[in-house]
Coordinates of C-alpha atoms and ligand atoms in Angstrom, one line a residue:
X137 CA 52.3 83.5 18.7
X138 CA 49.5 81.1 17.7
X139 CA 47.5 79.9 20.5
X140 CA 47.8 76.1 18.6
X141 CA 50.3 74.9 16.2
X142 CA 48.7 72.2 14.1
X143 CA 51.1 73.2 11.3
X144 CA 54.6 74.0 12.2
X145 CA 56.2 71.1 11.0
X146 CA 54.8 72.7 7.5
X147 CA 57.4 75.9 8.6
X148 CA 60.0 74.3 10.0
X149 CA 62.5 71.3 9.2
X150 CA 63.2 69.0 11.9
X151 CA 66.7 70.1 12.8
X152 CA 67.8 68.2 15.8
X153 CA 71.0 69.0 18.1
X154 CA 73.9 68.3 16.2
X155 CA 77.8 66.6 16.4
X156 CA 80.9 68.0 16.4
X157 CA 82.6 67.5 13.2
X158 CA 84.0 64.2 13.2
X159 CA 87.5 65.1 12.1
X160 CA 88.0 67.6 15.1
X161 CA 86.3 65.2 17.8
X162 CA 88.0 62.1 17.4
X163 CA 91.3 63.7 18.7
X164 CA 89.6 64.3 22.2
X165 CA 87.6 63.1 24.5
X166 CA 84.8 65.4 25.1
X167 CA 81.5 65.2 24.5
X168 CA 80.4 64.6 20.6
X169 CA 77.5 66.6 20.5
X170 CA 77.7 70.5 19.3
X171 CA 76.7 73.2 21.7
X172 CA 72.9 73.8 22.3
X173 CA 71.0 76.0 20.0
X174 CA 69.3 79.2 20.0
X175 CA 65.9 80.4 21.8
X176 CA 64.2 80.8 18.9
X177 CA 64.9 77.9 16.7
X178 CA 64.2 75.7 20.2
X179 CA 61.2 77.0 20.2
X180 CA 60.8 76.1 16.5
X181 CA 61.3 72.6 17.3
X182 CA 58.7 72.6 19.5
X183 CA 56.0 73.7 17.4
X184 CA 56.9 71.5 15.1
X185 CA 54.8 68.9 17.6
X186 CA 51.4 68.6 16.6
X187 CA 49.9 67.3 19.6
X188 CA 48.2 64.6 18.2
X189 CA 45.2 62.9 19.4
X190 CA 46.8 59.8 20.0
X191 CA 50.7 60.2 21.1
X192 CA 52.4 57.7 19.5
X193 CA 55.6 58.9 20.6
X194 CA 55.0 58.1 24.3
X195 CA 54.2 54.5 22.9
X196 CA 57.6 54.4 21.8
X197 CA 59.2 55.6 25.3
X198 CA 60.3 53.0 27.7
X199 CA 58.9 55.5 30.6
X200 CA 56.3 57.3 28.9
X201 CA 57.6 60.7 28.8
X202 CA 54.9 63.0 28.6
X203 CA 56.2 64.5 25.1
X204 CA 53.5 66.6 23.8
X205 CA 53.4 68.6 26.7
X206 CA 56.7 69.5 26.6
X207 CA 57.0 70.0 23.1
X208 CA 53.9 72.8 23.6
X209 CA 55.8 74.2 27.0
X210 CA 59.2 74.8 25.0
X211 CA 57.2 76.5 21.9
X212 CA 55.7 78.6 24.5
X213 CA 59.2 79.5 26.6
X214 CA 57.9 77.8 29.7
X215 CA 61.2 76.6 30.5
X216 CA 60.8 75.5 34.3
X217 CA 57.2 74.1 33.7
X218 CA 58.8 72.0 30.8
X219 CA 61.5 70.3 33.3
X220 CA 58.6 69.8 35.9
X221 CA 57.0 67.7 33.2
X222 CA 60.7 66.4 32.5
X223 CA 60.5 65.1 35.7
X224 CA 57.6 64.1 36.2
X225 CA 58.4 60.8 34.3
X226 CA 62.2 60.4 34.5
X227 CA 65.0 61.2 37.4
X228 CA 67.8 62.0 35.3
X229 CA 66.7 63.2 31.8
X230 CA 70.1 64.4 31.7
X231 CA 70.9 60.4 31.4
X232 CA 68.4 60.1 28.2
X233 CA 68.5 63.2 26.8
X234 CA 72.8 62.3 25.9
X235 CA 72.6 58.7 25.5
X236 CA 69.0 57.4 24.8
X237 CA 68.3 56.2 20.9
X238 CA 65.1 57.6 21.5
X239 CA 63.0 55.1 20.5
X240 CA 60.2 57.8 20.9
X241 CA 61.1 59.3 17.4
X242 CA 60.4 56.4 14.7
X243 CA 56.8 56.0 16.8
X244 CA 56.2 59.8 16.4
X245 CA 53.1 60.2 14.4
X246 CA 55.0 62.7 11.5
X247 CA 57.8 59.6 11.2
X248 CA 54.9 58.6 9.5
X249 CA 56.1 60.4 5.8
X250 CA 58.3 63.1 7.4
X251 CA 60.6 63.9 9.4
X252 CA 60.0 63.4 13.3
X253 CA 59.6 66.1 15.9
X254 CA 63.8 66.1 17.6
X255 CA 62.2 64.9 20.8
X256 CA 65.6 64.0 22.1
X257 CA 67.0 67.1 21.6
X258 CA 64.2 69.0 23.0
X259 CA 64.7 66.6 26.2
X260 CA 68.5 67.8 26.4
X261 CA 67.6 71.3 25.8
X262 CA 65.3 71.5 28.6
X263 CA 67.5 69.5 31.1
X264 CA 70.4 71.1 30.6
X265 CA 68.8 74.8 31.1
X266 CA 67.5 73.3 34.3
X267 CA 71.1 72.9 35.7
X268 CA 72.2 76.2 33.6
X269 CA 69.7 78.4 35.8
X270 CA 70.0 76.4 38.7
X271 CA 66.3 75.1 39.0
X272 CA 67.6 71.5 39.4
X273 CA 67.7 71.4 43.2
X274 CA 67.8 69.0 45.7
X275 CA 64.2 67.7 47.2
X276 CA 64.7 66.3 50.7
X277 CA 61.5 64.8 52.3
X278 CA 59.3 66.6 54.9
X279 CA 59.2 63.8 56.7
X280 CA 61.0 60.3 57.5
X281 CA 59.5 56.9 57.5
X282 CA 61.9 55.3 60.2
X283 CA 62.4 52.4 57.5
X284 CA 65.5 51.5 55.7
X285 CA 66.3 50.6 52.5
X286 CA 69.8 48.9 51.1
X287 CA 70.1 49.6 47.2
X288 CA 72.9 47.4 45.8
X289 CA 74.2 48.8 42.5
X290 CA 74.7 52.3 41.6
X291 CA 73.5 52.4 37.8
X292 CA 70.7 54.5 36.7
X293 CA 68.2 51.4 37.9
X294 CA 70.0 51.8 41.7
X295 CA 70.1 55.7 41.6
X296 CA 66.7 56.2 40.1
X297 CA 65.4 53.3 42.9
X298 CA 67.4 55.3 45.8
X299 CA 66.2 59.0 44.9
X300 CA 62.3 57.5 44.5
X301 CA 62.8 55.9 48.3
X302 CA 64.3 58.5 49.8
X303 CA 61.6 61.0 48.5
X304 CA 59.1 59.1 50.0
X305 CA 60.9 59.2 53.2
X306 CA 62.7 56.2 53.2
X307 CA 66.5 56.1 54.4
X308 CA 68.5 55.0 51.8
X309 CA 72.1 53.7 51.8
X310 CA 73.5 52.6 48.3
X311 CA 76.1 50.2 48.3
X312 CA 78.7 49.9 45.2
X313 CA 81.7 47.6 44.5
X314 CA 83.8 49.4 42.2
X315 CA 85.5 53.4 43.3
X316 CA 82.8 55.2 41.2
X317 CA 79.7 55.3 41.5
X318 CA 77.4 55.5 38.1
X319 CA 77.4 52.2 36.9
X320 CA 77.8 51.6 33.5
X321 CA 77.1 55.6 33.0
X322 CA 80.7 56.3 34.8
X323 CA 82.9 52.9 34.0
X324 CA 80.8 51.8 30.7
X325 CA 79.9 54.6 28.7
X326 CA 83.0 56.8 27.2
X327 CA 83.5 60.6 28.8
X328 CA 82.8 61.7 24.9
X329 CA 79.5 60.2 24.8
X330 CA 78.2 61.2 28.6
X331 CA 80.9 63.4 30.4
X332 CA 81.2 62.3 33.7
X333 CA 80.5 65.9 35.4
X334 CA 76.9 65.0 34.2
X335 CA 76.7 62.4 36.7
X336 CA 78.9 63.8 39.6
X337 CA 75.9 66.7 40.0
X338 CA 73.3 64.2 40.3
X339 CA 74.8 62.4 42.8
X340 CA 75.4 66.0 45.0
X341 CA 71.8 66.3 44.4
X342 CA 71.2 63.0 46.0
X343 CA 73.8 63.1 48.8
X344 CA 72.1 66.9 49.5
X345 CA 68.6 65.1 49.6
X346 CA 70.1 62.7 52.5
X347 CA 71.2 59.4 50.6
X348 CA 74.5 57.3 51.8
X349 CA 76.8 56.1 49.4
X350 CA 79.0 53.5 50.0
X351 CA 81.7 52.4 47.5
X352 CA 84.2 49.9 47.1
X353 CA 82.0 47.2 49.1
X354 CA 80.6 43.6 47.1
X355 CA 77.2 42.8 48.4
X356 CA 77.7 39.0 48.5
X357 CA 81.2 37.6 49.1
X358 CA 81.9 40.7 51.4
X359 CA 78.2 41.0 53.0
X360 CA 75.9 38.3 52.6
X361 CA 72.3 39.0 51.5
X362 CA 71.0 37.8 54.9
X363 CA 73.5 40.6 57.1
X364 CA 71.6 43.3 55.0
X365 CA 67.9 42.0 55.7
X366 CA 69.1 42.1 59.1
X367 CA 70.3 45.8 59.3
X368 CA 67.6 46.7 56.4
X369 CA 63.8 46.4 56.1
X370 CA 64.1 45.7 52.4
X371 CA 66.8 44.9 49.8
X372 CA 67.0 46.2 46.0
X373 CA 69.6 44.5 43.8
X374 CA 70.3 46.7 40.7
X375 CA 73.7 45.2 40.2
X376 CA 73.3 45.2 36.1
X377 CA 73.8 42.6 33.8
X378 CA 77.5 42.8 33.1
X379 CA 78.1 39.0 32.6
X380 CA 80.3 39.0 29.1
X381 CA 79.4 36.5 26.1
X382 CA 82.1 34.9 25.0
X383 CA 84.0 34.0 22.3
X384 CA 84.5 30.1 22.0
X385 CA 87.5 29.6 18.8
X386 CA 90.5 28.5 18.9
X387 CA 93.1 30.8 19.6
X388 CA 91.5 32.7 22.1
X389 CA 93.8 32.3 24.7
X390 CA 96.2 34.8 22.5
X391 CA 98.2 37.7 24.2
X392 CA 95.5 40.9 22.5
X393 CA 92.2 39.7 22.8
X394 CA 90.2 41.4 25.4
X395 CA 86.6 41.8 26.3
X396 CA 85.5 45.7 25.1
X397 CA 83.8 46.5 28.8
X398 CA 87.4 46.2 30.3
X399 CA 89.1 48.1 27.4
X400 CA 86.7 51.0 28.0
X401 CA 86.4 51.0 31.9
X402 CA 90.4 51.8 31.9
X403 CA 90.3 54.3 28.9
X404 CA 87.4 56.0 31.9
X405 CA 89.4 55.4 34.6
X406 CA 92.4 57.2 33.0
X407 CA 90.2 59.8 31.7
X408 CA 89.2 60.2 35.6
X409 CA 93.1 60.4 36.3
X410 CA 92.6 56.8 38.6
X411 CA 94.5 54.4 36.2
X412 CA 97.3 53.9 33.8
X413 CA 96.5 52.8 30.2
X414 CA 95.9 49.2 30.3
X415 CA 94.9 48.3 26.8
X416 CA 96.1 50.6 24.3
X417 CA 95.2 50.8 20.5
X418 CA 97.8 53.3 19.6
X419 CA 99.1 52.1 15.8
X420 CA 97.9 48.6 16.1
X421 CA 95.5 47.2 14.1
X422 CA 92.4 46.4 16.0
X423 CA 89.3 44.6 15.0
X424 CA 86.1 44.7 17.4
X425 CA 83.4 41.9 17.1
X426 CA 80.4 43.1 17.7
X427 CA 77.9 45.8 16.1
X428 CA 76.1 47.0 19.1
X429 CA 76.8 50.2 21.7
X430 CA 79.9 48.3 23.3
X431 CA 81.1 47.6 19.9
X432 CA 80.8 51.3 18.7
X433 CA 82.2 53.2 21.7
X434 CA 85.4 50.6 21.3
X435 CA 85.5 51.7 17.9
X436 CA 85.3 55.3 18.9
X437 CA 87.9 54.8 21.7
X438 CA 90.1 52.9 19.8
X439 CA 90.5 55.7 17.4
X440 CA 91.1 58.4 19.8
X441 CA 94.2 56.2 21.4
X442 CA 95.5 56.3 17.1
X443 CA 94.5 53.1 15.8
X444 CA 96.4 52.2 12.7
X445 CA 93.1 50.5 10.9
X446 CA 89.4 50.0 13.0
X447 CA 87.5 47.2 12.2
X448 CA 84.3 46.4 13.2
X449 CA 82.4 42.9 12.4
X450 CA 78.7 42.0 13.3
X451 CA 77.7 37.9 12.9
X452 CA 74.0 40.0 11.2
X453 CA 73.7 40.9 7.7
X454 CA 73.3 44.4 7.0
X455 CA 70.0 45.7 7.7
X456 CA 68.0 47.6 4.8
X457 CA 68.2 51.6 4.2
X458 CA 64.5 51.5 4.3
X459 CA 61.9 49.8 6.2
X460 CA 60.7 46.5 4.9
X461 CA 57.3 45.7 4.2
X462 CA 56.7 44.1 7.3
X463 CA 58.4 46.8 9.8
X464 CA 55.8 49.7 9.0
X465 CA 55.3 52.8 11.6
X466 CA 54.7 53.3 14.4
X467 CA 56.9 50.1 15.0
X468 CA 60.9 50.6 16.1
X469 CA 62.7 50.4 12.1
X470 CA 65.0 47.4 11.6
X471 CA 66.8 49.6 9.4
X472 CA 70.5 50.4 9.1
X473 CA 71.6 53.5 10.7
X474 CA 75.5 54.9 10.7
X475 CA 76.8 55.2 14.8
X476 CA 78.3 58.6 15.6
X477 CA 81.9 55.9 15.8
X478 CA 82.0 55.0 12.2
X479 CA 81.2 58.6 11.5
X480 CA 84.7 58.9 12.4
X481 CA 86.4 56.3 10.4
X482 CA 86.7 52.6 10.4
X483 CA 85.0 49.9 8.3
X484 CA 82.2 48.0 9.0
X485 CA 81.7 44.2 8.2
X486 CA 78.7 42.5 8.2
X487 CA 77.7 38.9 7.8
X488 CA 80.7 37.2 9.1
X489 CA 81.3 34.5 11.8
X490 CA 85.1 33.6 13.7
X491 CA 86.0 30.6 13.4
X492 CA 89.6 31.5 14.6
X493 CA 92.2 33.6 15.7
X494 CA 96.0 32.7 14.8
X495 CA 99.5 33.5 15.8
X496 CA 101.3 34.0 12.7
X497 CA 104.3 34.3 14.2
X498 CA 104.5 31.8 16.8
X499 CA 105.0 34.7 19.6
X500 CA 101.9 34.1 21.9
X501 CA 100.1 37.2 20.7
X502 CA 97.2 37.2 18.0
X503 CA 98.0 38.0 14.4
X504 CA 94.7 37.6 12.4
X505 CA 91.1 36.7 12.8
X506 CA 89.6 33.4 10.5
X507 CA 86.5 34.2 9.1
X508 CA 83.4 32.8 7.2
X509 CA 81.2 34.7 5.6
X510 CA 77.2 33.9 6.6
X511 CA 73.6 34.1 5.2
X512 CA 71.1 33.5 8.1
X513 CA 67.8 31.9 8.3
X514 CA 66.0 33.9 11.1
X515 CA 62.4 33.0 12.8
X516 CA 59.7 35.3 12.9
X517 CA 60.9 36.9 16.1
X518 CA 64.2 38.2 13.8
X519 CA 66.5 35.2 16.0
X520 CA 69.5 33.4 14.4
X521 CA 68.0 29.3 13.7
X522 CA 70.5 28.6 11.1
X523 CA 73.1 29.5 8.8
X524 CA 74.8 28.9 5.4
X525 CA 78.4 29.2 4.7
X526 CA 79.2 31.5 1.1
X527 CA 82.9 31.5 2.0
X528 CA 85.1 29.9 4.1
X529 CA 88.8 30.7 5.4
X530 CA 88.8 34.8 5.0
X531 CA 91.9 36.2 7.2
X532 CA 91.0 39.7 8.9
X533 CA 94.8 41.1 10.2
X534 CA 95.0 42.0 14.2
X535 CA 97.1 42.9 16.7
X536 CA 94.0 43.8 18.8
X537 CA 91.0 42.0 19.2
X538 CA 87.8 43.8 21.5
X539 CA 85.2 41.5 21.8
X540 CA 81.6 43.1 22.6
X541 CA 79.3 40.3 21.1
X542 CA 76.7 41.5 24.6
X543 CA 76.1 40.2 27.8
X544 CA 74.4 36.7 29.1
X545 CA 73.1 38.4 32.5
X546 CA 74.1 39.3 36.1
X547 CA 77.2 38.5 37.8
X548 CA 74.8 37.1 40.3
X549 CA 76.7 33.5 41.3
X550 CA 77.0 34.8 45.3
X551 CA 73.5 35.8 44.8
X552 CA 72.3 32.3 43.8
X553 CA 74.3 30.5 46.6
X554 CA 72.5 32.6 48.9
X555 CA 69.0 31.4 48.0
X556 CA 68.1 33.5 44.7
X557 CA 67.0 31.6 41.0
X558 CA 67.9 33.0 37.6
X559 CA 65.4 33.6 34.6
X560 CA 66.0 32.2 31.3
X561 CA 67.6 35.9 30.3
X562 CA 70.2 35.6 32.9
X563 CA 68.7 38.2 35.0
X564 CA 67.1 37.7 38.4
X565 CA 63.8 36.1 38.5
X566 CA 61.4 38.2 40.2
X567 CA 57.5 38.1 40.5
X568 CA 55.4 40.5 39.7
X569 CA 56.3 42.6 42.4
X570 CA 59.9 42.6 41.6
X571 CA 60.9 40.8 44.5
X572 CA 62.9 37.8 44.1
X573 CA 62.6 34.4 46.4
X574 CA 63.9 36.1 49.2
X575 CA 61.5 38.2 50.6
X576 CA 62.0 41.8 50.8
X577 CA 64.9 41.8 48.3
X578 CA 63.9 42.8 45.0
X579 CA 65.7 43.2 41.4
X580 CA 65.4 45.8 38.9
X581 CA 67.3 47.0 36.0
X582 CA 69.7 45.1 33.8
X583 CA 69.8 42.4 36.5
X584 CA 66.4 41.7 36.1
X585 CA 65.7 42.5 32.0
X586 CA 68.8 41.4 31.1
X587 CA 71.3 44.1 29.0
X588 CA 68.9 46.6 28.1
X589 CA 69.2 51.1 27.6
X590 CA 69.2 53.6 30.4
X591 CA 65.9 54.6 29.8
X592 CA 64.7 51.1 30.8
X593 CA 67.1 51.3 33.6
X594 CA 65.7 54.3 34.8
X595 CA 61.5 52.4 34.5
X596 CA 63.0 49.9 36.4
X597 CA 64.5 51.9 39.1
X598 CA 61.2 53.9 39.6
X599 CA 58.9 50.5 39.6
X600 CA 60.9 48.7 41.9
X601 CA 60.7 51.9 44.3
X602 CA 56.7 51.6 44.3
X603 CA 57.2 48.1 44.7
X604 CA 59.4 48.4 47.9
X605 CA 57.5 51.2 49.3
X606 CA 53.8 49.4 49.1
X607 CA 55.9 46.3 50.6
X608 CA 57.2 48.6 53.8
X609 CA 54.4 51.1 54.0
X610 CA 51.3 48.7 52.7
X611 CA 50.4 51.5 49.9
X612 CA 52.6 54.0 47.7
X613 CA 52.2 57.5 46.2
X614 CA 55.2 57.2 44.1
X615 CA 54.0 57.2 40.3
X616 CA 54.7 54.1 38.1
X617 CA 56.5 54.3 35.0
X618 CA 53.8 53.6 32.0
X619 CA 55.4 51.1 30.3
X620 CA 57.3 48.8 31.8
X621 CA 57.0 45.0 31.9
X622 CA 55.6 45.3 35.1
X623 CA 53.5 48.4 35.3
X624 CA 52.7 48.5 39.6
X625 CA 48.8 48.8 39.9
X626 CA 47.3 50.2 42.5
X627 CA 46.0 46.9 44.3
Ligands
FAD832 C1 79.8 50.3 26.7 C2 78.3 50.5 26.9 C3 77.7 51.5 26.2 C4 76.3 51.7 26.4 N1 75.7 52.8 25.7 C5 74.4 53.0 25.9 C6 73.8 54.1 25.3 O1 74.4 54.8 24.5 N2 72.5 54.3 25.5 C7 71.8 53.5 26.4 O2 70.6 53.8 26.6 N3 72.3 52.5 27.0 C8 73.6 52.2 26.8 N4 74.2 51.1 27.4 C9 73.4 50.3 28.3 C10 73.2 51.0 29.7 O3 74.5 51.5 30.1 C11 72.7 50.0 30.7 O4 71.5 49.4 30.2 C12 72.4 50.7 32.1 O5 73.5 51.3 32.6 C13 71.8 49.6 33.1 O6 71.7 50.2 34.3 P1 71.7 49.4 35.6 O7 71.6 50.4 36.7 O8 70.7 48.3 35.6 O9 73.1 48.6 35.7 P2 74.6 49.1 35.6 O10 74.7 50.5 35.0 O11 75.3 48.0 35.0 O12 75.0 49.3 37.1 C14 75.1 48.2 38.0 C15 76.1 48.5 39.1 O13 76.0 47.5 40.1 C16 77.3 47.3 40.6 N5 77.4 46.0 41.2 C17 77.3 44.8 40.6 N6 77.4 43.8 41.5 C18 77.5 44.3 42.7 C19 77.6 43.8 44.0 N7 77.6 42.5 44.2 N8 77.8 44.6 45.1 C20 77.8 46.0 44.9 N9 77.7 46.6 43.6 C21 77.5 45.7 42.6 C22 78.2 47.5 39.4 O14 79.5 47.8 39.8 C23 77.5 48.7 38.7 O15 78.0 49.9 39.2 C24 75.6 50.9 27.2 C25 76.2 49.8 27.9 C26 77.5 49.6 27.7 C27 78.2 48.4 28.3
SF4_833 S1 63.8 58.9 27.2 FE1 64.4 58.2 25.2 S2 62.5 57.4 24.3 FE2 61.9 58.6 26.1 S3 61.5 60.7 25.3 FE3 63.6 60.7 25.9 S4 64.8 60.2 24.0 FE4 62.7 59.6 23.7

């Protein structure tokens, strides 16, 4: 084996992890993604990195995982010091390593003019050897602080913020609303992207490391912020940013238009055998608005309950095959890139606005979609400023309408009663400590960014815990993630 590997991208093609074939997945519900691969084409993978000077690819990470190393540990079969550095950066690379769109691999320095190292399928590799051999274990502390902390949300921010805490000694008790606990990865995400047995051993890990979970309890309306300070010496709220956008036509009172988070928390429910089906697709013809990750995993579900006919419209144009001439490397491509949903089936539709849904039919329950068909003027941040009708009146049939246009913040109205302020994104205003007005409750995750990725989630979770800790304890050893908007300093 060569002691350095400048050149093994020159003897092997990038050949990252891949999906099931589309014809045989979309009549289940398990995960997408093929099996693992072999030892020896791993380790190929891995010396495909060139460790260069400058790693780019850690510039495009959200938590600055420490890429190269790995890369070098998994060409060299060092398996458990590979998760070590896994961890070092990232609770649950598990989380990332299914559902991140690994920003890290445009930025790597080969995306350049070839083809990038598969840094997201090394991550999974690695991870999912660690619970394989059993190496993930739990990691109680040595020692307790006597302080306590309340975590309000149970996301990746909320769990990422609770395991930090309680490893620095911290008693932790995270409080949820809904039965599950997960967040978005349990109730959001679909079992075929991120199966839920993924996130039910993390939380044994954390329950066997000493944190309390409590479900089926609403910080605010049930307990107000100012019972917890009480009972707690400090507060974090990572209660997402699940606050739907909405669709303002005519029409949309109509019997078959539903938001897409409901549609696919009861598809996850019934998965988890808690729920009967209470939005079903089967032969109807159902059109989803929206071209983001909500959009594509209704698409996705819509065809495993046997759709008739999937559409799925985004308000954008398409974006180019290639990268325009001002969105050059190392920079995240505004390009077009095919989800793992339309894979499947379905059409996509691009450029066009509602302006209306109608009954046909006079029965209560929506029969088509009115739409125009846009060009947009954007600003130089890429926003929406204005727009120019080509055509006017198109009719798109539906008997089911999933609306996933994104999300305008927090569901954070009991919050604000009791004292707290809202930044323009919706989210929680915090300073730049992460606490919010009231002091020793702080914010983190999609409450505080606004609807963001797990990876951010997961920064967020581990700043806020270096935040909280410093505030109880006057300093912290916990490590910062490197990247987030509010990297905690040392003073
Ligand atoms: C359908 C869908 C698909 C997605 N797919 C991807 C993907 O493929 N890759 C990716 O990186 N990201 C994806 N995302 C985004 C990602 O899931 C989120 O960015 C991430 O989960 C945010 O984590 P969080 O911990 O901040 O919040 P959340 O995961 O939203 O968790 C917040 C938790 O707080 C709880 N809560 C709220 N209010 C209260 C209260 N008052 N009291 C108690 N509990 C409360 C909620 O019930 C929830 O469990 C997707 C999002 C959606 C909606
Ligand atoms: S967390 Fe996402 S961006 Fe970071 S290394 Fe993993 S796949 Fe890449």
């Amino acid at each position: 084996m060569d002691e350095n590997h400048p050149d093994g991208f020159l003897r092997h093609p990038r050949e990252p992890i891949g999906k099931r074939d589309p014809r045989e997945r979309i009549g289940d519900h398990r995960e997408i993604y093929a099996p693992s691969w072999r030892e020896d084409h791993l380790r190929q993978q891995g010396e495909r990195c060139m460790d260069c000077g400058v790693p780019t690819c850690m510039g495009g990470c959200p938590i600055g995982n420490l890429i190269p190393e790995w890369n070098d540990l998994v060409y060299r079969g060092h398996w458990r010091e590979a998760l070590a550095r896994l961890h070092a950066t990232n609770n649950f690379p598990e989380f990332t390593g299914y559902t991140c769109p690994a920003p890290c691999e445009p930025a790597c320095t080969l995306a350049y003019n070839a083809d990038a190292v598969a840094i997201k399928s090394l991550e999974r590799a690695i991870v999912d050897r660690g619970w394989e051999r059993g190496w993930i274990r739990p990691e109680p502390p040595s020692r307790r602080s006597g302080k306590r902390v309340a975590v309000v949300g149970s996301g990746p921010a909320g769990l990422a913020c609770a395991q930090q805490l309680n490893r620095a000694g911290h008693a932790v008790t995270v409080f949820e609303r809904d039965e599950a606990l997960g967040g978005l990865m349990t109730l959001g995400i679909p079992d075929f992207k991120f199966a839920k047995h993924q996130v039910e051993r993390r939380l044994d890990q954390l329950r066997e490391e000493g944190i309390e979970f409590r479900t089926g309890v609403e910080i605010g309306p049930a307990m107000s912020l100012a019972r917890l300070r009480e009972r707690f010496d400090a507060v974090c709220l990572a209660i997402g940013a699940q606050q739907h956008r909405e669709v303002t036509v005519p029409g949309r009172e109509l019997r078959g238009i539903h938001f897409g988070m409901p549609y696919l928390t009861a598809e996850n429910r019934r998965q988890a055998g808690r729920d009967s089906l209470a939005i079903d697709a089967r032969d109807k013809r159902v059109v989803v608005l929206g071209g983001g990750d909500t959009g594509a995993d209704c698409v996705a579900t819509a065809h495993r309950q046997g759709a008739l006919d999937v559409a799925q419209i985004s308000v954008r144009e398409q974006p180019p095959m290639t990268r325009p001439a001002d969105n050059p490397w190392p920079w995240q491509p505004r390009t077009y890139e095919q989800t793992y949903a339309l894979e499947e089936g379905g059409r996509a539709l691009f450029a066009l606005n509602v302006t209306a849904f109608v009954d046909d039919d006079e029965d209560g329950a929506v029969d088509a979609l009115v739409v125009e068909r846009v060009k947009w003027t954007l600003d130089s941040q890429g926003r929406r400023v204005d727009k120019t009708v080509l055509e006017e009146d198109i009719r798109i049939a539906a008997d089911l309408v999933l609306i996933a246009i994104g999300f305008q913040g927090a569901q954070a109205q009991a919050f604000v009663d009791q004292g707290l302020t809202l930044a323009d994104n919706g989210g929680l205003a915090t300073d730049e400590t992460m606490m919010t007005d009231l002091d020793g409750v702080f914010a983190s995750g999609d409450a505080r960014r606004g609807a963001s990725l797990v990876v951010w989630a997961i920064g967020e979770g581990r700043d806020v815990a270096r935040h909280i800790d410093t505030y109880l304890m006057g300093a912290s050893r916990l490590p910062p993630s490197l990247q987030t908007l509010t990297p905690p300093t040392d003073d």
